[in-house]
Amino acid sequence: MLGTPDSYLSRLRERAPRLNIYVAGERVEDPASHPVIRPSVQVISRTYELALQERYRGILTARGLRGDEVNRLVHVEQSVEDLLARAEAQRILNSAIGNCNYRCTGHDGINALFAVTYEVDQSRGTDYHRRFLAWLEAVQAQDLAVETAMTDVKGNRSLRPSEAVKSNPWSYVHVVERRDDGIVVRGAKMHITGAAIADEILVVPTRALRPEEGDFAVAFAVRPDFKGVYFVASWHPMDVMKRMASELGVEIDYPLPFGHRNNYLIIFDDVFIPRERVFMDGEAEFAGRLVEYFVAHHRAAGGPCKAGFADVILGASALLADANGVLKASYVQDRLVEIARHAEVMYATGLAAMVKGWRHPSGAYIPDARLANVAKLEAVEHLKEAVAVAADLAGGIAVNAPSARDLAIPGLGQKVAEAVRANEAYTAEDRLRAARLVQLWTAGPHLVGLVQGGGPPATQWAYLKADLSSRLDDLMRRAAELAGVRRGGAA
Amino acid sequence: MLGTPDSYLSRLRERAPRLNIYVAGERVEDPASHPVIRPSVQVISRTYELALQERYRGILTARGLRGDEVNRLVHVEQSVEDLLARAEAQRILNSAIGNCNYRCTGHDGINALFAVTYEVDQSRGTDYHRRFLAWLEAVQAQDLAVETAMTDVKGNRSLRPSEAVKSNPWSYVHVVERRDDGIVVRGAKMHITGAAIADEILVVPTRALRPEEGDFAVAFAVRPDFKGVYFVASWHPMDVMKRMASELGVEIDYPLPFGHRNNYLIIFDDVFIPRERVFMDGEAEFAGRLVEYFVAHHRAAGGPCKAGFADVILGASALLADANGVLKASYVQDRLVEIARHAEVMYATGLAAMVKGWRHPSGAYIPDARLANVAKLEAVEHLKEAVAVAADLAGGIAVNAPSARDLAIPGLGQKVAEAVRANEAYTAEDRLRAARLVQLWTAGPHLVGLVQGGGPPATQWAYLKADLSSRLDDLMRRAAELAGVRRGGAA
Amino acid sequence: MLGTPDSYLSRLRERAPRLNIYVAGERVEDPASHPVIRPSVQVISRTYELALQERYRGILTARGLRGDEVNRLVHVEQSVEDLLARAEAQRILNSAIGNCNYRCTGHDGINALFAVTYEVDQSRGTDYHRRFLAWLEAVQAQDLAVETAMTDVKGNRSLRPSEAVKSNPWSYVHVVERRDDGIVVRGAKMHITGAAIADEILVVPTRALRPEEGDFAVAFAVRPDFKGVYFVASWHPMDVMKRMASELGVEIDYPLPFGHRNNYLIIFDDVFIPRERVFMDGEAEFAGRLVEYFVAHHRAAGGPCKAGFADVILGASALLADANGVLKASYVQDRLVEIARHAEVMYATGLAAMVKGWRHPSGAYIPDARLANVAKLEAVEHLKEAVAVAADLAGGIAVNAPSARDLAIPGLGQKVAEAVRANEAYTAEDRLRAARLVQLWTAGPHLVGLVQGGGPPATQWAYLKADLSSRLDDLMRRAAELAGVRRGGAA
Amino acid sequence: MLGTPDSYLSRLRERAPRLNIYVAGERVEDPASHPVIRPSVQVISRTYELALQERYRGILTARGLRGDEVNRLVHVEQSVEDLLARAEAQRILNSAIGNCNYRCTGHDGINALFAVTYEVDQSRGTDYHRRFLAWLEAVQAQDLAVETAMTDVKGNRSLRPSEAVKSNPWSYVHVVERRDDGIVVRGAKMHITGAAIADEILVVPTRALRPEEGDFAVAFAVRPDFKGVYFVASWHPMDVMKRMASELGVEIDYPLPFGHRNNYLIIFDDVFIPRERVFMDGEAEFAGRLVEYFVAHHRAAGGPCKAGFADVILGASALLADANGVLKASYVQDRLVEIARHAEVMYATGLAAMVKGWRHPSGAYIPDARLANVAKLEAVEHLKEAVAVAADLAGGIAVNAPSARDLAIPGLGQKVAEAVRANEAYTAEDRLRAARLVQLWTAGPHLVGLVQGGGPPATQWAYLKADLSSRLDDLMRRAAELAGVRRGGAA
């Protein structure tokens, strides 16, 4: 069934008293009205609204486990058409919201766990897949907002997890106790987008593990209000801006209803997870597979995700150029075409990873890993260039805009407002709003977020290097044949 | 039915006495044995061989008009799966041959004419589509090698065709006489890959036309041995190398069985075209559409086409690095990954244009024009970079290799051979062969060929600019909503 | 004579009561202690400190008008060696401060006015040069902090200045009254770095003007505390962060003593300028020349300026990588080399513009305009790439760092601190500080600041296009000679 | 004294009977009239002509060892002004000739040996410097054409030289016998530009050596006609084109009087070198220094060298665009500006390496190594891009041009000529000539030549990596100070 903003909000409100969320050292009483967190709540609400629109049926929605219509964000993709629809969904959401849609990692975690729990059960006779399906049915039935927490804080990178936890107990989430009715976990995850306001969080390992590292091979679903779960929000200058604009009552200084990306450090301080919510516990050799499936989805979707962002950058750049009074200049028009081109390349590489997706024995479809990794790297390259074009077109006002409060200085404010106007079709306030939107992209956290999200480029590079080494002999042999060389590819 | 190299060669030999082909001012008696043209004949033969391989069934082949298996190179694509298979086919062929497959323009011309003749008939009550189907059935039945001739020599670019032909009769192919049984055409086409050795040439307009330019809105099929058709081969340094290596009996100096790309200037000196071979005559407003459909196919296929080239560049670079004795160096290994990445981006953008292909009323499927244009531009960008990496890895021997004849200089040759060896697993001859293969890509005609083929980048840029102008208002309006700006996108 | 931080600060404090500076709508009482403005005051103080260091003598200092040692930031460059020393000075300052040095525009305005006042006097018999020298001697004697205000707010870009001021009186600074003892000016300048805390502001036209636009051809020196001068500070999220870190007493959240770039909108509300401070009034045909000389200096210096930034980006990226525990990874080491390379290219193009500088009849040396424009475009390109590498290496912590206040949450803070640690040689606090420094570059205002500073790329592009058109015939003629073509370059 | 083309030619003719030069297996009787070698002879002649032009005095010429005017190509640079003049000279020569000037390696070898022989003598009490000065005085007095041979053929790259020569005697040039009156050397050098037609060849080691590798630490001057010296020319397709255009009498097919780059494999088959010509023999620890000084000069000069090439690419692209009839299109004009910009960046980085040159104890000035390495890498990057733009603008005719012989086919030739014309201001022949000039750059050996010349990019990368590792601690320490981090740069 498709959820609604209202049902999501009422769940969030109900949970609020039990949530431990901190922003800059202060506990958050009500996330839905907290100036720093509210925009992300609005993002999730918007994902419900958009899925209810008739024109997006079959794209933002799909047929769920029970055959009824469910939100694609909690759907297990089961065909290439599904994968392609998911790519569309990603672009539509991010283009409409102008921010991360917050639920995409949940989708990828669901799809990865669906496949891996099946594999583990086949190999080990466990019953993770059944448990997972039971959990997923409930999720689909209520259209819960799910997010996945993967990245451990790691501590000393040169140590294996079992060593690292000795000096730093939070470095990797791990099982510290196994009871009849469940497990107790400890550790911390970082860079977890929007986690505090999710309905459910899927916690999964961050890396491939060795057989003896079973305590780290743990996957489970947790509700944010479980005892011992703590969220510490990232505190980026734009968060501060958001909060202060709210305090000062000048929404123009941060006019973005959906905000920028909100991330959390999550501390699991000996959290009890009931057995039915545990989807992996000790099967270390499957941890790597789980990561692989997750990143195949996540990096493939990274293409249309960033294409959606580029759509916003394009529209915002044109809007500000218009407010600046230079939209029709041929230099501006040419640069806008460049942004449009960057958007399509990102979209295209994502689509390609989807169209070459493959059927997993569980019935799930998984994007092609090689193309998914390429898609991520292209997303980095092209979003960076789109941002650079936006910086070129913006004019200094994207970083030098005064506060809207300056427009109200007695005696001076009116003059400031006049000085700030350019194209007379836009008020000073509207020009400032357009500038703040461009500021988000050219001087905000998105570039780093993109580069690091789905794993830093070094990990994609490593994948492609390993992938090539398995193909190089064959390519050399064929080149040798073409040129009549007697040796080649024989390593 | 699938053709064979033998049947193609026997048709070519039969036709040879009537063909007017010139290479550097000399008439070619037998293309199949002429040193400059033979490699291209071998390419076309290879397209027949490969299509017969079981592993490529359904990719290099398809179900034809009569339901039997036909070569995909003469197939009308009728689904997204078809388009995707075509993309695969393109990469497979070019990767295997290490050169243009020569029949790809024929495919694109067939697909464009299939759709446009249908449109013209629907609109004008003509019977071009029936004629075209009759011709195509014969083509499919014999698996004829078809190529398309589109680019007119144009003459003075500042004149419209009707003006241009006054001072330069060859500038645009046009009808000079209409008879009961057919038409007489005059003009010249240039940059026509492999045309002289095709079984059939589809001649189509090069640009959109105005209503009064009906004489230039002419499309037809011609056999290369028709009276009045003259072919003048391009004469590139590599052609000269090919000819001289043959004369001197040192195949090592040009060891490439499939050569580099062979192009022709075709002069139509008042050629009579029988009515049944005429597929457009005067319907000027459809000329632009024909070009659009052709380039949508051609630019979309440009992605996997160049990915196939990049596969060869990658294999060849690794082979030469091995012959040079440096394959294992980490610098080399990292650069090879870069080539691999370039290959996949080109492939991906092409696939995306295919997967977003659309159904034409005739039943034909046509790749998405926006993504096809993006694919072409990415192909330019990434093949250029792949070539640059190859130039980096090659070592000077890619351009400074001596002739293999130097290895036979009495008294000195043995010393030269010793001096030329590096990795002892390769003979001097084999290192030279590997160097010549890399030379083809780093110091040969391919880069320009790629950049210009399917229309120069300026034409893709123009498409994307026009395309954006139709979308910009909407993107601005959405940005304005996001930022709360009251105006935006209202032009 | 060389100034000291103390003398600068005492001048600033003395002036404070008369300064009209607004930050987010509130009047600033004491700039030197205001959290948003203090860092820029510290930057200027640092320029004095550094110039006093013996090792920078002759680079950060020079021989002034009276032969004594003066700060190079108020020096008129009079040889190629001078220009080169200025390039060094720029890199040294920005590398040491990790921010704009705030006084560089003053230097460029001084150098441009020195030359142009000489020209005007030669041509018109005026005495601007003498007036300017008198002002400059005083500046050099006290080592005053000078900045130049060039960019007008412009209003409707499609109007000439004389039209624009009709609907928007602030659009261009212009003379509204001429008296015996001086002039009265009105208008607004924007994007003026650090202007409010300068000792002197040079106000100059923003563009070439037509003969009839004499009222806009006005250049003068103004003190920030002159009656009618108002400063409205830019209000960037990092400013808000700075202010809130100060309010909350957590300097770790904004640990940068020198801050990021501080810019102002300046409103000249009928300001009286005494005659001796007026250096151009009505000589419209010299306005373009003034802009040319200014940007030749400013764009040439942009190379070493951004090289200095890249030095900081490099050090900061390595520091954070070390705190993250990954400094020794070969992927990281390779990327650091890339940043180093970007730094040197920016430096090199700036040096080249200096070394090809030319002697103006006044005795001043001016960098080569062609190379200066190239230097600016390369600075945009390479700083963007350096930033992208920094974003790659940073890890998510560059944007997802929690507030240092989170480390003090009772009961939880210690756990947060442990979770935040990576390389054990760094405390949590130190890792956060390093992350905030990288944040400044990867998610702060610097990229846009760079792109727009010294004029947006469109202006450099326009220069290079005009420049080429004057050389193209000659280049074509030489190509024609080389290839034996009979025509070429005769256009 | 400045030489003349005539004196150079008479020396070459005198030497011809004793020269052992092979082109494609055939011995060359007279280099000055051999179709493949003649263009390079014309290049060297042109370097004499240009140096005699008054306008280049002090740039192409300098004050020599005896105080008289000498060609800068045989000059020891002794000030920054000298180094800058050398950069100018390099751009002037290459821009005028449209090819490698062939004598630049001689200059760099002279400069490196001047410094290193001084160092060796200071350290070892040898008298190499005196010997070298004697040789150099004679060279300057006659303005001899000198080239340097550095790159050994190396054989198996994984072996040290002393091992490599056991299996492959040619792998590294080395001393096989020491006599009272001189030494006997054996080995082979490859990629030696124009060596066969030089007056003198300086032979130097190719790499740093270990103390026990003294036999490989050998530097000397050899005349090409010494007994036992053999030259095998590279045999590139353009060489074949050159030869065949000459055979067929169609100079239009290869209309370039100065050709493309001509390289040689040189075999030293036990060549006796008289003592006075030996400038290093056994001082292994100085071999690396010699390479360093050489490449500092060569890579620094690589910037203006390629800027000169870009000048030609720019002129040629504009010329062909004009012949094609599209010069005025805005797309074309914008691309031409891009080439112009690439030229200036290459020039600028070279100039910077010069201006930061340093004084060697011998009195010689040597460019800054860091900037020289950066200049080389930028040259690779920007010439590649310039070539790509040329490929974009060229149109297919740059690779598909027919032979000029086709214009003379009886009955058909006139039609071909008409078909080939575009802009009527150019004859068909002239359009072909322009196309061939662009072909040289877009489909010729120059790109690889550039990338590999002065050492492949891997060597510059290695330099910059080593260089950074020595600076990184300091940069980190400064970043740590800026951000208040307590650790950083402490390894």
mmCIF file of C-alpha atoms in Angstrom, chain B residues 44-158:
data_model
loop_
_atom_site.group_PDB
_atom_site.id
_atom_site.type_symbol
_atom_site.label_atom_id
_atom_site.label_comp_id
_atom_site.label_asym_id
_atom_site.label_seq_id
_atom_site.Cartn_x
_atom_site.Cartn_y
_atom_site.Cartn_z
ATOM 1 C CA ILE B 44 33.061 -7.035 -45.040
ATOM 2 C CA SER B 45 33.869 -10.706 -45.434
ATOM 3 C CA ARG B 46 34.476 -10.874 -41.713
ATOM 4 C CA THR B 47 31.032 -9.417 -40.979
ATOM 5 C CA TYR B 48 29.586 -12.440 -42.789
ATOM 6 C CA GLU B 49 31.794 -14.910 -40.967
ATOM 7 C CA LEU B 50 31.011 -13.516 -37.539
ATOM 8 C CA ALA B 51 27.260 -13.528 -38.147
ATOM 9 C CA LEU B 52 27.463 -17.235 -38.852
ATOM 10 C CA GLN B 53 28.958 -17.984 -35.430
ATOM 11 C CA GLU B 54 26.478 -19.657 -33.158
ATOM 12 C CA ARG B 55 27.428 -17.568 -30.122
ATOM 13 C CA TYR B 56 26.356 -14.368 -31.841
ATOM 14 C CA ARG B 57 22.954 -15.632 -33.002
ATOM 15 C CA GLY B 58 20.248 -13.172 -32.070
ATOM 16 C CA ILE B 59 22.798 -10.421 -31.690
ATOM 17 C CA LEU B 60 24.514 -10.301 -35.061
ATOM 18 C CA THR B 61 21.359 -11.813 -36.535
ATOM 19 C CA ALA B 62 17.652 -11.105 -36.225
ATOM 20 C CA ARG B 63 14.289 -12.131 -37.661
ATOM 21 C CA GLY B 64 13.818 -10.442 -41.033
ATOM 22 C CA LEU B 65 10.816 -9.228 -42.988
ATOM 23 C CA ARG B 66 9.906 -12.781 -43.930
ATOM 24 C CA GLY B 67 10.562 -14.197 -40.503
ATOM 25 C CA ASP B 68 13.764 -15.953 -41.399
ATOM 26 C CA GLU B 69 17.131 -15.222 -39.847
ATOM 27 C CA VAL B 70 18.891 -12.251 -41.380
ATOM 28 C CA ASN B 71 22.013 -10.326 -40.676
ATOM 29 C CA ARG B 72 21.291 -7.581 -38.184
ATOM 30 C CA LEU B 73 23.184 -5.215 -40.457
ATOM 31 C CA VAL B 74 20.231 -5.303 -42.869
ATOM 32 C CA HIS B 75 17.541 -5.565 -40.216
ATOM 33 C CA VAL B 76 14.811 -3.085 -39.295
ATOM 34 C CA GLU B 77 14.877 -2.800 -35.500
ATOM 35 C CA GLN B 78 11.417 -3.290 -34.043
ATOM 36 C CA SER B 79 11.796 -3.232 -30.266
ATOM 37 C CA VAL B 80 14.045 -1.898 -27.544
ATOM 38 C CA GLU B 81 15.573 -5.367 -27.331
ATOM 39 C CA ASP B 82 16.398 -5.079 -31.017
ATOM 40 C CA LEU B 83 18.050 -1.703 -30.459
ATOM 41 C CA LEU B 84 20.065 -3.082 -27.562
ATOM 42 C CA ALA B 85 21.126 -6.077 -29.609
ATOM 43 C CA ARG B 86 22.243 -3.691 -32.305
ATOM 44 C CA ALA B 87 24.407 -1.861 -29.788
ATOM 45 C CA GLU B 88 25.965 -5.166 -28.753
ATOM 46 C CA ALA B 89 26.490 -6.111 -32.369
ATOM 47 C CA GLN B 90 28.300 -2.871 -33.036
ATOM 48 C CA ARG B 91 30.736 -3.365 -30.181
ATOM 49 C CA ILE B 92 31.326 -7.021 -31.045
ATOM 50 C CA LEU B 93 32.042 -6.277 -34.688
ATOM 51 C CA ASN B 94 34.336 -3.332 -34.146
ATOM 52 C CA SER B 95 36.146 -4.971 -31.285
ATOM 53 C CA ALA B 96 36.749 -8.083 -33.387
ATOM 54 C CA ILE B 97 37.762 -6.242 -36.537
ATOM 55 C CA GLY B 98 39.582 -3.302 -35.061
ATOM 56 C CA ASN B 99 38.120 -1.110 -37.742
ATOM 57 C CA CYS B 100 34.849 0.331 -38.959
ATOM 58 C CA ASN B 101 32.630 -2.596 -39.995
ATOM 59 C CA TYR B 102 31.614 -0.709 -43.166
ATOM 60 C CA ARG B 103 28.009 -1.927 -43.128
ATOM 61 C CA CYS B 104 26.721 0.125 -40.208
ATOM 62 C CA THR B 105 25.691 3.106 -42.315
ATOM 63 C CA GLY B 106 23.686 0.705 -44.468
ATOM 64 C CA HIS B 107 21.803 -0.448 -41.406
ATOM 65 C CA ASP B 108 21.062 3.102 -40.372
ATOM 66 C CA GLY B 109 19.942 4.109 -43.851
ATOM 67 C CA ILE B 110 17.646 1.074 -44.038
ATOM 68 C CA ASN B 111 16.071 1.907 -40.700
ATOM 69 C CA ALA B 112 15.631 5.574 -41.509
ATOM 70 C CA LEU B 113 14.120 4.910 -44.941
ATOM 71 C CA PHE B 114 11.808 2.236 -43.584
ATOM 72 C CA ALA B 115 10.266 4.832 -41.275
ATOM 73 C CA VAL B 116 10.308 7.815 -43.585
ATOM 74 C CA THR B 117 8.917 6.081 -46.657
ATOM 75 C CA TYR B 118 6.048 4.994 -44.421
ATOM 76 C CA GLU B 119 5.471 8.563 -43.300
ATOM 77 C CA VAL B 120 5.613 9.968 -46.805
ATOM 78 C CA ASP B 121 3.155 7.385 -48.070
ATOM 79 C CA GLN B 122 0.770 8.091 -45.195
ATOM 80 C CA SER B 123 0.953 11.775 -45.895
ATOM 81 C CA ARG B 124 1.119 11.800 -49.695
ATOM 82 C CA GLY B 125 -0.407 8.577 -50.887
ATOM 83 C CA THR B 126 2.847 7.599 -52.592
ATOM 84 C CA ASP B 127 4.060 4.008 -52.683
ATOM 85 C CA TYR B 128 7.672 4.437 -51.607
ATOM 86 C CA HIS B 129 7.297 2.140 -48.641
ATOM 87 C CA ARG B 130 6.200 -0.791 -50.821
ATOM 88 C CA ARG B 131 9.089 -0.192 -53.228
ATOM 89 C CA PHE B 132 11.475 0.037 -50.344
ATOM 90 C CA LEU B 133 10.182 -3.193 -48.783
ATOM 91 C CA ALA B 134 10.603 -4.993 -52.085
ATOM 92 C CA TRP B 135 14.185 -3.780 -52.332
ATOM 93 C CA LEU B 136 14.836 -4.641 -48.690
ATOM 94 C CA GLU B 137 13.427 -8.154 -49.028
ATOM 95 C CA ALA B 138 15.881 -8.816 -51.792
ATOM 96 C CA VAL B 139 18.681 -7.349 -49.709
ATOM 97 C CA GLN B 140 17.799 -9.499 -46.716
ATOM 98 C CA ALA B 141 17.373 -12.590 -48.846
ATOM 99 C CA GLN B 142 20.918 -12.311 -50.174
ATOM 100 C CA ASP B 143 22.417 -10.555 -47.157
ATOM 101 C CA LEU B 144 23.786 -7.838 -49.393
ATOM 102 C CA ALA B 145 26.414 -5.424 -48.136
ATOM 103 C CA VAL B 146 24.645 -2.063 -48.039
ATOM 104 C CA GLU B 147 26.111 1.338 -47.310
ATOM 105 C CA THR B 148 24.535 4.735 -47.133
ATOM 106 C CA ALA B 149 25.844 7.828 -48.889
ATOM 107 C CA MET B 150 24.644 10.951 -47.172
ATOM 108 C CA THR B 151 27.243 13.731 -47.070
ATOM 109 C CA ASP B 152 27.151 15.936 -50.163
ATOM 110 C CA VAL B 153 30.325 17.746 -51.176
ATOM 111 C CA LYS B 154 28.271 20.952 -50.738
ATOM 112 C CA GLY B 155 30.616 23.419 -52.488
ATOM 113 C CA ASN B 156 30.065 26.927 -51.193
ATOM 114 C CA ARG B 157 28.539 26.417 -47.726
ATOM 115 C CA SER B 158 26.891 29.811 -47.685
#
